[in-house]
Amino acid sequence: DKEQEVTTQADDLIHFRQLKSMAVSGGDLDLDDGADLARATGYDSAGALSSELSHVYQLSGFADPVYAEALVTVHDYDIVLEILVMNRTPNTLANLTVELATMGDMKIVERPQSHTIGPLDQMTIRASIKVSSTETGHIFGTIVYDDASTREKCYVNLNDIHMDIMDYIRPAHCTDEAFRSMWAEFEWENKVAISTSITSLLEFLNHIVSSTNMSCLTPFDGKSEKGSFLAANLYARSVFGEDALVNVSVEKKDDNDGKLAGYIRIRSKTQGIALSLGDRITSVQRGLPEQTSKQ
């Protein structure tokens, strides 16, 4: 009998790359080439499987003859769609095409080709979309196919995909002189009234800063609140080099049961950033995530 060769020890670790975050410690040397390359390029923000699942969008219903869902991957200047298409019928679907359209400053570069899917079969279709500016966009479309048995042309309308402006906003810093100069120069302004359940001034400011991917330029003592009024300047820059300026003026009113009141003003050179940031602040300002989930 030939002697059996031991290839793996019983106590060797098994690496599940999909379940491991890309932000690993520097001492791990048993990673594959893909992880080494990702660490060398500094790509450590979107490696976990949980973050990928948050970017999966259901495009059609379970009762539709064709079920579709899309994994959206944002690479700064372009968006890659991986659309999973499942044939839920016992018939062969010929000339199946995912026809996509965009709203906003997005352009479809690589349109999906036609495919033939067998009964109860599935396949993944890729599409590429180019992004030219920072603003909230929508991707919507329709699945068109020919039923081989009935020879009818069928259509399945897809749910639209809402692209978040937070995928393009990065915290940045500038001097007070540069902030004032840009504030006077930029022509687009969006004014949002403060309406929140948060009662602490600093807690509200930190919530706005973290929810909008911006950096606070105004120095303050984060340990204790002094007074009933707070004003702060926030700054961020998009991946396209566009500047976003935010001024937070909030006051705690004793005659209003201690609730916060005031305004958040957003200025930018383009209309898209001002409107999209205003929508983002309006949706997140009402309370902290754990508070809104309980309500």
PDB file of C-alpha atoms in Angstrom:
ATOM      1  CA  ASP A   1       0.000   0.000   0.000  1.00  0.00           C
ATOM      2  CA  LYS A   2       1.152   3.458  -0.867  1.00  0.00           C
ATOM      3  CA  GLU A   3       1.740   5.740   2.039  1.00  0.00           C
ATOM      4  CA  GLN A   4      -0.915   8.467   2.221  1.00  0.00           C
ATOM      5  CA  GLU A   5       0.403  11.979   1.966  1.00  0.00           C
ATOM      6  CA  VAL A   6      -0.901  14.561   4.435  1.00  0.00           C
ATOM      7  CA  THR A   7      -1.905  17.749   2.603  1.00  0.00           C
ATOM      8  CA  THR A   8      -3.857  19.501   5.361  1.00  0.00           C
ATOM      9  CA  GLN A   9      -3.613  19.255   9.084  1.00  0.00           C
ATOM     10  CA  ALA A  10      -6.774  18.842  11.158  1.00  0.00           C
ATOM     11  CA  ASP A  11      -6.195  22.101  13.031  1.00  0.00           C
ATOM     12  CA  ASP A  12      -5.392  24.244   9.965  1.00  0.00           C
ATOM     13  CA  LEU A  13      -7.500  27.373   9.638  1.00  0.00           C
ATOM     14  CA  ILE A  14      -9.986  27.635   6.796  1.00  0.00           C
ATOM     15  CA  HIS A  15     -10.208  31.127   5.309  1.00  0.00           C
ATOM     16  CA  PHE A  16     -13.615  32.204   4.063  1.00  0.00           C
ATOM     17  CA  ARG A  17     -12.703  35.303   2.102  1.00  0.00           C
ATOM     18  CA  GLN A  18     -16.338  36.371   1.613  1.00  0.00           C
ATOM     19  CA  LEU A  19     -16.895  36.558   5.372  1.00  0.00           C
ATOM     20  CA  LYS A  20     -13.718  38.465   6.158  1.00  0.00           C
ATOM     21  CA  SER A  21     -13.399  42.230   6.089  1.00  0.00           C
ATOM     22  CA  MET A  22     -10.728  43.787   3.899  1.00  0.00           C
ATOM     23  CA  ALA A  23      -9.500  45.847   6.865  1.00  0.00           C
ATOM     24  CA  VAL A  24      -7.237  43.109   8.206  1.00  0.00           C
ATOM     25  CA  SER A  25      -4.302  43.505  10.524  1.00  0.00           C
ATOM     26  CA  GLY A  26      -0.837  43.876   9.101  1.00  0.00           C
ATOM     27  CA  GLY A  27       0.339  40.570  10.588  1.00  0.00           C
ATOM     28  CA  ASP A  28      -1.786  38.344   8.335  1.00  0.00           C
ATOM     29  CA  LEU A  29       0.572  36.900   5.737  1.00  0.00           C
ATOM     30  CA  ASP A  30      -1.557  33.995   4.542  1.00  0.00           C
ATOM     31  CA  LEU A  31      -3.885  36.034   2.362  1.00  0.00           C
ATOM     32  CA  ASP A  32      -4.340  35.466  -1.327  1.00  0.00           C
ATOM     33  CA  ASP A  33      -3.069  37.806  -4.038  1.00  0.00           C
ATOM     34  CA  GLY A  34      -6.387  39.636  -4.355  1.00  0.00           C
ATOM     35  CA  ALA A  35      -6.399  40.612  -0.693  1.00  0.00           C
ATOM     36  CA  ASP A  36      -2.715  41.619  -0.839  1.00  0.00           C
ATOM     37  CA  LEU A  37      -3.407  43.843  -3.830  1.00  0.00           C
ATOM     38  CA  ALA A  38      -6.422  45.388  -2.105  1.00  0.00           C
ATOM     39  CA  ARG A  39      -4.368  46.134   1.000  1.00  0.00           C
ATOM     40  CA  ALA A  40      -1.546  47.656  -1.074  1.00  0.00           C
ATOM     41  CA  THR A  41      -3.922  49.991  -2.897  1.00  0.00           C
ATOM     42  CA  GLY A  42      -5.636  51.046   0.328  1.00  0.00           C
ATOM     43  CA  TYR A  43      -9.035  49.607  -0.654  1.00  0.00           C
ATOM     44  CA  ASP A  44     -10.301  48.695   2.799  1.00  0.00           C
ATOM     45  CA  SER A  45     -13.821  50.132   2.966  1.00  0.00           C
ATOM     46  CA  ALA A  46     -16.071  47.707   1.085  1.00  0.00           C
ATOM     47  CA  GLY A  47     -14.814  44.170   1.417  1.00  0.00           C
ATOM     48  CA  ALA A  48     -17.276  42.502   3.731  1.00  0.00           C
ATOM     49  CA  LEU A  49     -20.135  40.439   2.411  1.00  0.00           C
ATOM     50  CA  SER A  50     -22.555  42.430   4.562  1.00  0.00           C
ATOM     51  CA  SER A  51     -21.691  45.633   2.698  1.00  0.00           C
ATOM     52  CA  GLU A  52     -22.316  43.891  -0.620  1.00  0.00           C
ATOM     53  CA  LEU A  53     -25.717  42.674   0.540  1.00  0.00           C
ATOM     54  CA  SER A  54     -26.715  46.255   1.351  1.00  0.00           C
ATOM     55  CA  HIS A  55     -26.206  47.103  -2.334  1.00  0.00           C
ATOM     56  CA  VAL A  56     -28.439  44.299  -3.666  1.00  0.00           C
ATOM     57  CA  TYR A  57     -31.712  45.577  -5.125  1.00  0.00           C
ATOM     58  CA  GLN A  58     -34.747  43.434  -5.921  1.00  0.00           C
ATOM     59  CA  LEU A  59     -35.928  44.428  -9.386  1.00  0.00           C
ATOM     60  CA  SER A  60     -38.990  42.190  -9.877  1.00  0.00           C
ATOM     61  CA  GLY A  61     -41.444  40.278  -7.718  1.00  0.00           C
ATOM     62  CA  PHE A  62     -41.379  36.592  -6.769  1.00  0.00           C
ATOM     63  CA  ALA A  63     -44.643  36.047  -8.659  1.00  0.00           C
ATOM     64  CA  ASP A  64     -43.265  37.428 -11.935  1.00  0.00           C
ATOM     65  CA  PRO A  65     -42.314  34.909 -14.648  1.00  0.00           C
ATOM     66  CA  VAL A  66     -38.774  36.334 -14.568  1.00  0.00           C
ATOM     67  CA  TYR A  67     -37.187  37.203 -11.218  1.00  0.00           C
ATOM     68  CA  ALA A  68     -34.333  39.716 -11.266  1.00  0.00           C
ATOM     69  CA  GLU A  69     -32.077  41.321  -8.675  1.00  0.00           C
ATOM     70  CA  ALA A  70     -29.018  43.504  -9.140  1.00  0.00           C
ATOM     71  CA  LEU A  71     -25.756  43.896  -7.237  1.00  0.00           C
ATOM     72  CA  VAL A  72     -24.607  47.507  -7.615  1.00  0.00           C
ATOM     73  CA  THR A  73     -20.880  48.230  -7.286  1.00  0.00           C
ATOM     74  CA  VAL A  74     -19.777  51.871  -7.358  1.00  0.00           C
ATOM     75  CA  HIS A  75     -16.239  52.581  -8.616  1.00  0.00           C
ATOM     76  CA  ASP A  76     -16.180  56.393  -8.317  1.00  0.00           C
ATOM     77  CA  TYR A  77     -16.634  57.252 -12.001  1.00  0.00           C
ATOM     78  CA  ASP A  78     -18.617  54.219 -13.108  1.00  0.00           C
ATOM     79  CA  ILE A  79     -21.261  51.857 -11.776  1.00  0.00           C
ATOM     80  CA  VAL A  80     -21.240  48.114 -12.479  1.00  0.00           C
ATOM     81  CA  LEU A  81     -24.543  46.232 -12.377  1.00  0.00           C
ATOM     82  CA  GLU A  82     -24.544  42.453 -11.983  1.00  0.00           C
ATOM     83  CA  ILE A  83     -28.138  41.446 -12.698  1.00  0.00           C
ATOM     84  CA  LEU A  84     -29.224  37.948 -11.680  1.00  0.00           C
ATOM     85  CA  VAL A  85     -32.067  36.798 -13.958  1.00  0.00           C
ATOM     86  CA  MET A  86     -34.068  33.652 -13.069  1.00  0.00           C
ATOM     87  CA  ASN A  87     -36.563  31.971 -15.392  1.00  0.00           C
ATOM     88  CA  ARG A  88     -39.412  30.792 -13.155  1.00  0.00           C
ATOM     89  CA  THR A  89     -41.449  29.288 -16.005  1.00  0.00           C
ATOM     90  CA  PRO A  90     -41.258  25.774 -17.563  1.00  0.00           C
ATOM     91  CA  ASN A  91     -40.712  27.362 -20.974  1.00  0.00           C
ATOM     92  CA  THR A  92     -37.578  28.508 -22.767  1.00  0.00           C
ATOM     93  CA  LEU A  93     -37.255  32.282 -22.969  1.00  0.00           C
ATOM     94  CA  ALA A  94     -35.564  33.511 -26.137  1.00  0.00           C
ATOM     95  CA  ASN A  95     -34.048  36.928 -26.911  1.00  0.00           C
ATOM     96  CA  LEU A  96     -34.209  37.968 -23.258  1.00  0.00           C
ATOM     97  CA  THR A  97     -32.867  41.502 -22.907  1.00  0.00           C
ATOM     98  CA  VAL A  98     -32.586  43.811 -19.910  1.00  0.00           C
ATOM     99  CA  GLU A  99     -33.310  47.261 -21.317  1.00  0.00           C
ATOM    100  CA  LEU A 100     -31.969  49.943 -18.952  1.00  0.00           C
ATOM    101  CA  ALA A 101     -32.453  53.702 -18.835  1.00  0.00           C
ATOM    102  CA  THR A 102     -31.044  56.338 -16.495  1.00  0.00           C
ATOM    103  CA  MET A 103     -32.188  59.638 -15.030  1.00  0.00           C
ATOM    104  CA  GLY A 104     -29.553  62.148 -13.984  1.00  0.00           C
ATOM    105  CA  ASP A 105     -25.980  62.624 -15.152  1.00  0.00           C
ATOM    106  CA  MET A 106     -25.460  58.922 -15.878  1.00  0.00           C
ATOM    107  CA  LYS A 107     -24.832  57.261 -19.224  1.00  0.00           C
ATOM    108  CA  ILE A 108     -25.088  53.568 -20.068  1.00  0.00           C
ATOM    109  CA  VAL A 109     -21.751  52.484 -21.551  1.00  0.00           C
ATOM    110  CA  GLU A 110     -22.204  48.720 -21.851  1.00  0.00           C
ATOM    111  CA  ARG A 111     -25.741  47.602 -22.621  1.00  0.00           C
ATOM    112  CA  PRO A 112     -26.724  44.015 -21.775  1.00  0.00           C
ATOM    113  CA  GLN A 113     -26.876  41.604 -24.704  1.00  0.00           C
ATOM    114  CA  SER A 114     -29.726  39.259 -25.594  1.00  0.00           C
ATOM    115  CA  HIS A 115     -29.700  35.769 -24.090  1.00  0.00           C
ATOM    116  CA  THR A 116     -31.714  32.565 -24.216  1.00  0.00           C
ATOM    117  CA  ILE A 117     -32.594  31.056 -20.834  1.00  0.00           C
ATOM    118  CA  GLY A 118     -33.866  27.510 -20.424  1.00  0.00           C
ATOM    119  CA  PRO A 119     -36.731  26.422 -18.161  1.00  0.00           C
ATOM    120  CA  LEU A 120     -36.077  27.222 -14.473  1.00  0.00           C
ATOM    121  CA  ASP A 121     -32.569  28.343 -15.396  1.00  0.00           C
ATOM    122  CA  GLN A 122     -30.686  31.449 -14.305  1.00  0.00           C
ATOM    123  CA  MET A 123     -27.806  33.630 -15.460  1.00  0.00           C
ATOM    124  CA  THR A 124     -25.960  36.804 -14.533  1.00  0.00           C
ATOM    125  CA  ILE A 125     -25.994  39.765 -16.914  1.00  0.00           C
ATOM    126  CA  ARG A 126     -23.553  42.659 -16.538  1.00  0.00           C
ATOM    127  CA  ALA A 127     -24.027  46.319 -17.418  1.00  0.00           C
ATOM    128  CA  SER A 128     -21.767  49.352 -17.004  1.00  0.00           C
ATOM    129  CA  ILE A 129     -22.909  52.927 -16.374  1.00  0.00           C
ATOM    130  CA  LYS A 130     -20.713  56.041 -16.485  1.00  0.00           C
ATOM    131  CA  VAL A 131     -21.237  58.796 -13.903  1.00  0.00           C
ATOM    132  CA  SER A 132     -20.251  62.373 -14.763  1.00  0.00           C
ATOM    133  CA  SER A 133     -21.341  64.437 -11.748  1.00  0.00           C
ATOM    134  CA  THR A 134     -22.389  64.152  -8.118  1.00  0.00           C
ATOM    135  CA  GLU A 135     -26.142  63.986  -7.821  1.00  0.00           C
ATOM    136  CA  THR A 136     -28.840  61.517  -6.924  1.00  0.00           C
ATOM    137  CA  GLY A 137     -29.723  59.361  -9.930  1.00  0.00           C
ATOM    138  CA  HIS A 138     -32.149  56.624 -10.825  1.00  0.00           C
ATOM    139  CA  ILE A 139     -31.717  53.491 -12.925  1.00  0.00           C
ATOM    140  CA  PHE A 140     -34.857  51.845 -14.247  1.00  0.00           C
ATOM    141  CA  GLY A 141     -35.665  49.390 -16.990  1.00  0.00           C
ATOM    142  CA  THR A 142     -37.666  46.520 -18.430  1.00  0.00           C
ATOM    143  CA  ILE A 143     -37.014  42.840 -19.191  1.00  0.00           C
ATOM    144  CA  VAL A 144     -38.158  41.894 -22.703  1.00  0.00           C
ATOM    145  CA  TYR A 145     -38.269  38.295 -23.926  1.00  0.00           C
ATOM    146  CA  ASP A 146     -39.988  35.920 -26.363  1.00  0.00           C
ATOM    147  CA  ASP A 147     -41.799  32.895 -24.933  1.00  0.00           C
ATOM    148  CA  ALA A 148     -40.701  29.963 -27.108  1.00  0.00           C
ATOM    149  CA  SER A 149     -43.894  27.946 -26.474  1.00  0.00           C
ATOM    150  CA  THR A 150     -46.545  30.650 -26.918  1.00  0.00           C
ATOM    151  CA  ARG A 151     -44.406  32.830 -29.239  1.00  0.00           C
ATOM    152  CA  GLU A 152     -45.562  35.936 -27.434  1.00  0.00           C
ATOM    153  CA  LYS A 153     -43.432  38.952 -26.627  1.00  0.00           C
ATOM    154  CA  CYS A 154     -43.545  39.608 -22.881  1.00  0.00           C
ATOM    155  CA  TYR A 155     -42.466  42.515 -20.719  1.00  0.00           C
ATOM    156  CA  VAL A 156     -41.550  42.716 -17.024  1.00  0.00           C
ATOM    157  CA  ASN A 157     -41.243  46.208 -15.557  1.00  0.00           C
ATOM    158  CA  LEU A 158     -38.395  46.508 -13.065  1.00  0.00           C
ATOM    159  CA  ASN A 159     -38.180  48.508  -9.848  1.00  0.00           C
ATOM    160  CA  ASP A 160     -35.905  51.515 -10.117  1.00  0.00           C
ATOM    161  CA  ILE A 161     -32.504  51.649  -8.412  1.00  0.00           C
ATOM    162  CA  HIS A 162     -31.873  54.771  -6.345  1.00  0.00           C
ATOM    163  CA  MET A 163     -28.220  55.848  -6.377  1.00  0.00           C
ATOM    164  CA  ASP A 164     -27.121  57.501  -3.132  1.00  0.00           C
ATOM    165  CA  ILE A 165     -25.028  60.673  -3.251  1.00  0.00           C
ATOM    166  CA  MET A 166     -23.069  59.400  -0.234  1.00  0.00           C
ATOM    167  CA  ASP A 167     -21.175  57.024  -2.541  1.00  0.00           C
ATOM    168  CA  TYR A 168     -19.430  60.053  -4.083  1.00  0.00           C
ATOM    169  CA  ILE A 169     -18.940  62.400  -1.102  1.00  0.00           C
ATOM    170  CA  ARG A 170     -15.605  62.345   0.765  1.00  0.00           C
ATOM    171  CA  PRO A 171     -14.628  64.362   3.885  1.00  0.00           C
ATOM    172  CA  ALA A 172     -12.126  67.141   3.154  1.00  0.00           C
ATOM    173  CA  HIS A 173     -10.524  70.140   4.846  1.00  0.00           C
ATOM    174  CA  CYS A 174      -9.924  73.750   3.822  1.00  0.00           C
ATOM    175  CA  THR A 175      -8.998  77.018   5.508  1.00  0.00           C
ATOM    176  CA  ASP A 176     -11.588  79.452   6.872  1.00  0.00           C
ATOM    177  CA  GLU A 177     -10.583  81.981   4.196  1.00  0.00           C
ATOM    178  CA  ALA A 178     -11.152  79.452   1.410  1.00  0.00           C
ATOM    179  CA  PHE A 179     -14.509  78.451   2.928  1.00  0.00           C
ATOM    180  CA  ARG A 180     -15.709  82.070   3.065  1.00  0.00           C
ATOM    181  CA  SER A 181     -14.493  82.697  -0.478  1.00  0.00           C
ATOM    182  CA  MET A 182     -16.329  79.668  -1.848  1.00  0.00           C
ATOM    183  CA  TRP A 183     -19.428  80.525   0.223  1.00  0.00           C
ATOM    184  CA  ALA A 184     -19.608  83.938  -1.437  1.00  0.00           C
ATOM    185  CA  GLU A 185     -18.828  82.528  -4.886  1.00  0.00           C
ATOM    186  CA  PHE A 186     -21.197  79.545  -5.084  1.00  0.00           C
ATOM    187  CA  GLU A 187     -24.625  80.414  -6.435  1.00  0.00           C
ATOM    188  CA  TRP A 188     -26.700  77.328  -5.571  1.00  0.00           C
ATOM    189  CA  GLU A 189     -28.105  77.278  -2.037  1.00  0.00           C
ATOM    190  CA  ASN A 190     -30.527  74.900  -0.344  1.00  0.00           C
ATOM    191  CA  LYS A 191     -32.005  75.834   3.040  1.00  0.00           C
ATOM    192  CA  VAL A 192     -33.290  73.010   5.258  1.00  0.00           C
ATOM    193  CA  ALA A 193     -35.271  73.710   8.438  1.00  0.00           C
ATOM    194  CA  ILE A 194     -34.177  71.660  11.446  1.00  0.00           C
ATOM    195  CA  SER A 195     -36.804  69.215  12.694  1.00  0.00           C
ATOM    196  CA  THR A 196     -35.381  66.545  14.969  1.00  0.00           C
ATOM    197  CA  SER A 197     -36.049  64.541  18.123  1.00  0.00           C
ATOM    198  CA  ILE A 198     -32.426  64.964  19.250  1.00  0.00           C
ATOM    199  CA  THR A 199     -32.174  67.388  22.175  1.00  0.00           C
ATOM    200  CA  SER A 200     -28.386  67.762  22.456  1.00  0.00           C
ATOM    201  CA  LEU A 201     -26.628  70.345  20.268  1.00  0.00           C
ATOM    202  CA  LEU A 202     -23.346  68.430  19.967  1.00  0.00           C
ATOM    203  CA  GLU A 203     -25.135  65.131  19.441  1.00  0.00           C
ATOM    204  CA  PHE A 204     -27.146  66.648  16.586  1.00  0.00           C
ATOM    205  CA  LEU A 205     -24.011  68.123  14.983  1.00  0.00           C
ATOM    206  CA  ASN A 206     -22.103  64.823  15.199  1.00  0.00           C
ATOM    207  CA  HIS A 207     -25.114  63.014  13.736  1.00  0.00           C
ATOM    208  CA  ILE A 208     -25.227  65.376  10.728  1.00  0.00           C
ATOM    209  CA  VAL A 209     -21.445  65.122  10.203  1.00  0.00           C
ATOM    210  CA  SER A 210     -21.427  61.305  10.247  1.00  0.00           C
ATOM    211  CA  SER A 211     -24.582  60.988   8.118  1.00  0.00           C
ATOM    212  CA  THR A 212     -23.306  63.254   5.335  1.00  0.00           C
ATOM    213  CA  ASN A 213     -19.638  62.118   5.131  1.00  0.00           C
ATOM    214  CA  MET A 214     -18.485  65.665   5.854  1.00  0.00           C
ATOM    215  CA  SER A 215     -15.767  67.097   8.097  1.00  0.00           C
ATOM    216  CA  CYS A 216     -16.404  69.804  10.682  1.00  0.00           C
ATOM    217  CA  LEU A 217     -14.139  72.832  10.203  1.00  0.00           C
ATOM    218  CA  THR A 218     -15.270  74.616  13.377  1.00  0.00           C
ATOM    219  CA  PRO A 219     -13.222  73.598  16.454  1.00  0.00           C
ATOM    220  CA  PHE A 220     -15.243  72.949  19.582  1.00  0.00           C
ATOM    221  CA  ASP A 221     -14.971  71.214  22.921  1.00  0.00           C
ATOM    222  CA  GLY A 222     -16.789  67.944  22.412  1.00  0.00           C
ATOM    223  CA  LYS A 223     -17.045  67.107  26.115  1.00  0.00           C
ATOM    224  CA  SER A 224     -19.583  69.643  27.333  1.00  0.00           C
ATOM    225  CA  GLU A 225     -22.147  72.028  25.895  1.00  0.00           C
ATOM    226  CA  LYS A 226     -21.741  75.730  26.665  1.00  0.00           C
ATOM    227  CA  GLY A 227     -24.759  77.848  25.913  1.00  0.00           C
ATOM    228  CA  SER A 228     -27.909  77.165  23.957  1.00  0.00           C
ATOM    229  CA  PHE A 229     -26.679  78.053  20.452  1.00  0.00           C
ATOM    230  CA  LEU A 230     -24.307  76.301  18.072  1.00  0.00           C
ATOM    231  CA  ALA A 231     -22.977  77.297  14.642  1.00  0.00           C
ATOM    232  CA  ALA A 232     -20.565  75.145  12.635  1.00  0.00           C
ATOM    233  CA  ASN A 233     -19.185  74.924   9.096  1.00  0.00           C
ATOM    234  CA  LEU A 234     -18.935  71.563   7.342  1.00  0.00           C
ATOM    235  CA  TYR A 235     -16.966  70.795   4.191  1.00  0.00           C
ATOM    236  CA  ALA A 236     -16.677  67.872   1.796  1.00  0.00           C
ATOM    237  CA  ARG A 237     -15.474  67.203  -1.727  1.00  0.00           C
ATOM    238  CA  SER A 238     -16.832  64.772  -4.279  1.00  0.00           C
ATOM    239  CA  VAL A 239     -14.774  62.295  -6.271  1.00  0.00           C
ATOM    240  CA  PHE A 240     -15.257  64.615  -9.254  1.00  0.00           C
ATOM    241  CA  GLY A 241     -13.583  67.541  -7.453  1.00  0.00           C
ATOM    242  CA  GLU A 242     -16.810  69.385  -6.631  1.00  0.00           C
ATOM    243  CA  ASP A 243     -17.010  71.276  -3.333  1.00  0.00           C
ATOM    244  CA  ALA A 244     -19.912  71.048  -0.881  1.00  0.00           C
ATOM    245  CA  LEU A 245     -20.324  73.644   1.886  1.00  0.00           C
ATOM    246  CA  VAL A 246     -22.741  73.332   4.810  1.00  0.00           C
ATOM    247  CA  ASN A 247     -23.497  75.786   7.594  1.00  0.00           C
ATOM    248  CA  VAL A 248     -25.363  74.477  10.650  1.00  0.00           C
ATOM    249  CA  SER A 249     -27.098  77.064  12.856  1.00  0.00           C
ATOM    250  CA  VAL A 250     -29.050  75.379  15.644  1.00  0.00           C
ATOM    251  CA  GLU A 251     -30.547  76.713  18.875  1.00  0.00           C
ATOM    252  CA  LYS A 252     -32.077  74.988  21.891  1.00  0.00           C
ATOM    253  CA  LYS A 253     -35.250  76.864  22.785  1.00  0.00           C
ATOM    254  CA  ASP A 254     -36.469  76.692  26.383  1.00  0.00           C
ATOM    255  CA  ASP A 255     -39.937  77.888  25.408  1.00  0.00           C
ATOM    256  CA  ASN A 256     -40.268  74.933  22.998  1.00  0.00           C
ATOM    257  CA  ASP A 257     -39.747  72.103  25.534  1.00  0.00           C
ATOM    258  CA  GLY A 258     -36.009  72.158  24.898  1.00  0.00           C
ATOM    259  CA  LYS A 259     -36.369  71.137  21.238  1.00  0.00           C
ATOM    260  CA  LEU A 260     -33.791  72.189  18.670  1.00  0.00           C
ATOM    261  CA  ALA A 261     -34.626  74.772  16.013  1.00  0.00           C
ATOM    262  CA  GLY A 262     -32.700  76.485  13.256  1.00  0.00           C
ATOM    263  CA  TYR A 263     -31.561  76.015   9.692  1.00  0.00           C
ATOM    264  CA  ILE A 264     -28.960  74.067   7.715  1.00  0.00           C
ATOM    265  CA  ARG A 265     -27.746  75.889   4.608  1.00  0.00           C
ATOM    266  CA  ILE A 266     -26.012  74.054   1.782  1.00  0.00           C
ATOM    267  CA  ARG A 267     -24.060  75.793  -0.964  1.00  0.00           C
ATOM    268  CA  SER A 268     -22.356  74.328  -4.017  1.00  0.00           C
ATOM    269  CA  LYS A 269     -21.382  75.252  -7.538  1.00  0.00           C
ATOM    270  CA  THR A 270     -23.801  72.722  -9.048  1.00  0.00           C
ATOM    271  CA  GLN A 271     -27.496  72.295  -8.373  1.00  0.00           C
ATOM    272  CA  GLY A 272     -27.276  68.503  -8.055  1.00  0.00           C
ATOM    273  CA  ILE A 273     -25.131  68.498  -4.899  1.00  0.00           C
ATOM    274  CA  ALA A 274     -27.231  71.174  -3.179  1.00  0.00           C
ATOM    275  CA  LEU A 275     -30.519  69.363  -3.800  1.00  0.00           C
ATOM    276  CA  SER A 276     -29.210  65.859  -3.116  1.00  0.00           C
ATOM    277  CA  LEU A 277     -27.454  66.845   0.125  1.00  0.00           C
ATOM    278  CA  GLY A 278     -30.616  68.657   1.231  1.00  0.00           C
ATOM    279  CA  ASP A 279     -32.683  65.512   0.640  1.00  0.00           C
ATOM    280  CA  ARG A 280     -30.112  63.459   2.544  1.00  0.00           C
ATOM    281  CA  ILE A 281     -30.102  65.806   5.546  1.00  0.00           C
ATOM    282  CA  THR A 282     -33.910  65.949   5.588  1.00  0.00           C
ATOM    283  CA  SER A 283     -34.138  62.149   5.693  1.00  0.00           C
ATOM    284  CA  VAL A 284     -31.532  61.577   8.447  1.00  0.00           C
ATOM    285  CA  GLN A 285     -31.943  64.616  10.730  1.00  0.00           C
ATOM    286  CA  ARG A 286     -35.077  63.469  12.585  1.00  0.00           C
ATOM    287  CA  GLY A 287     -33.233  61.167  14.961  1.00  0.00           C
ATOM    288  CA  LEU A 288     -30.429  58.726  15.560  1.00  0.00           C
ATOM    289  CA  PRO A 289     -30.673  55.317  13.796  1.00  0.00           C
ATOM    290  CA  GLU A 290     -31.602  53.432  16.979  1.00  0.00           C
ATOM    291  CA  GLN A 291     -34.284  55.998  17.807  1.00  0.00           C
ATOM    292  CA  THR A 292     -35.886  55.924  14.364  1.00  0.00           C
ATOM    293  CA  SER A 293     -35.899  52.126  14.318  1.00  0.00           C
ATOM    294  CA  LYS A 294     -37.800  52.004  17.639  1.00  0.00           C
ATOM    295  CA  GLN A 295     -40.372  54.469  16.359  1.00  0.00           C
TER     296      GLN A 295
END
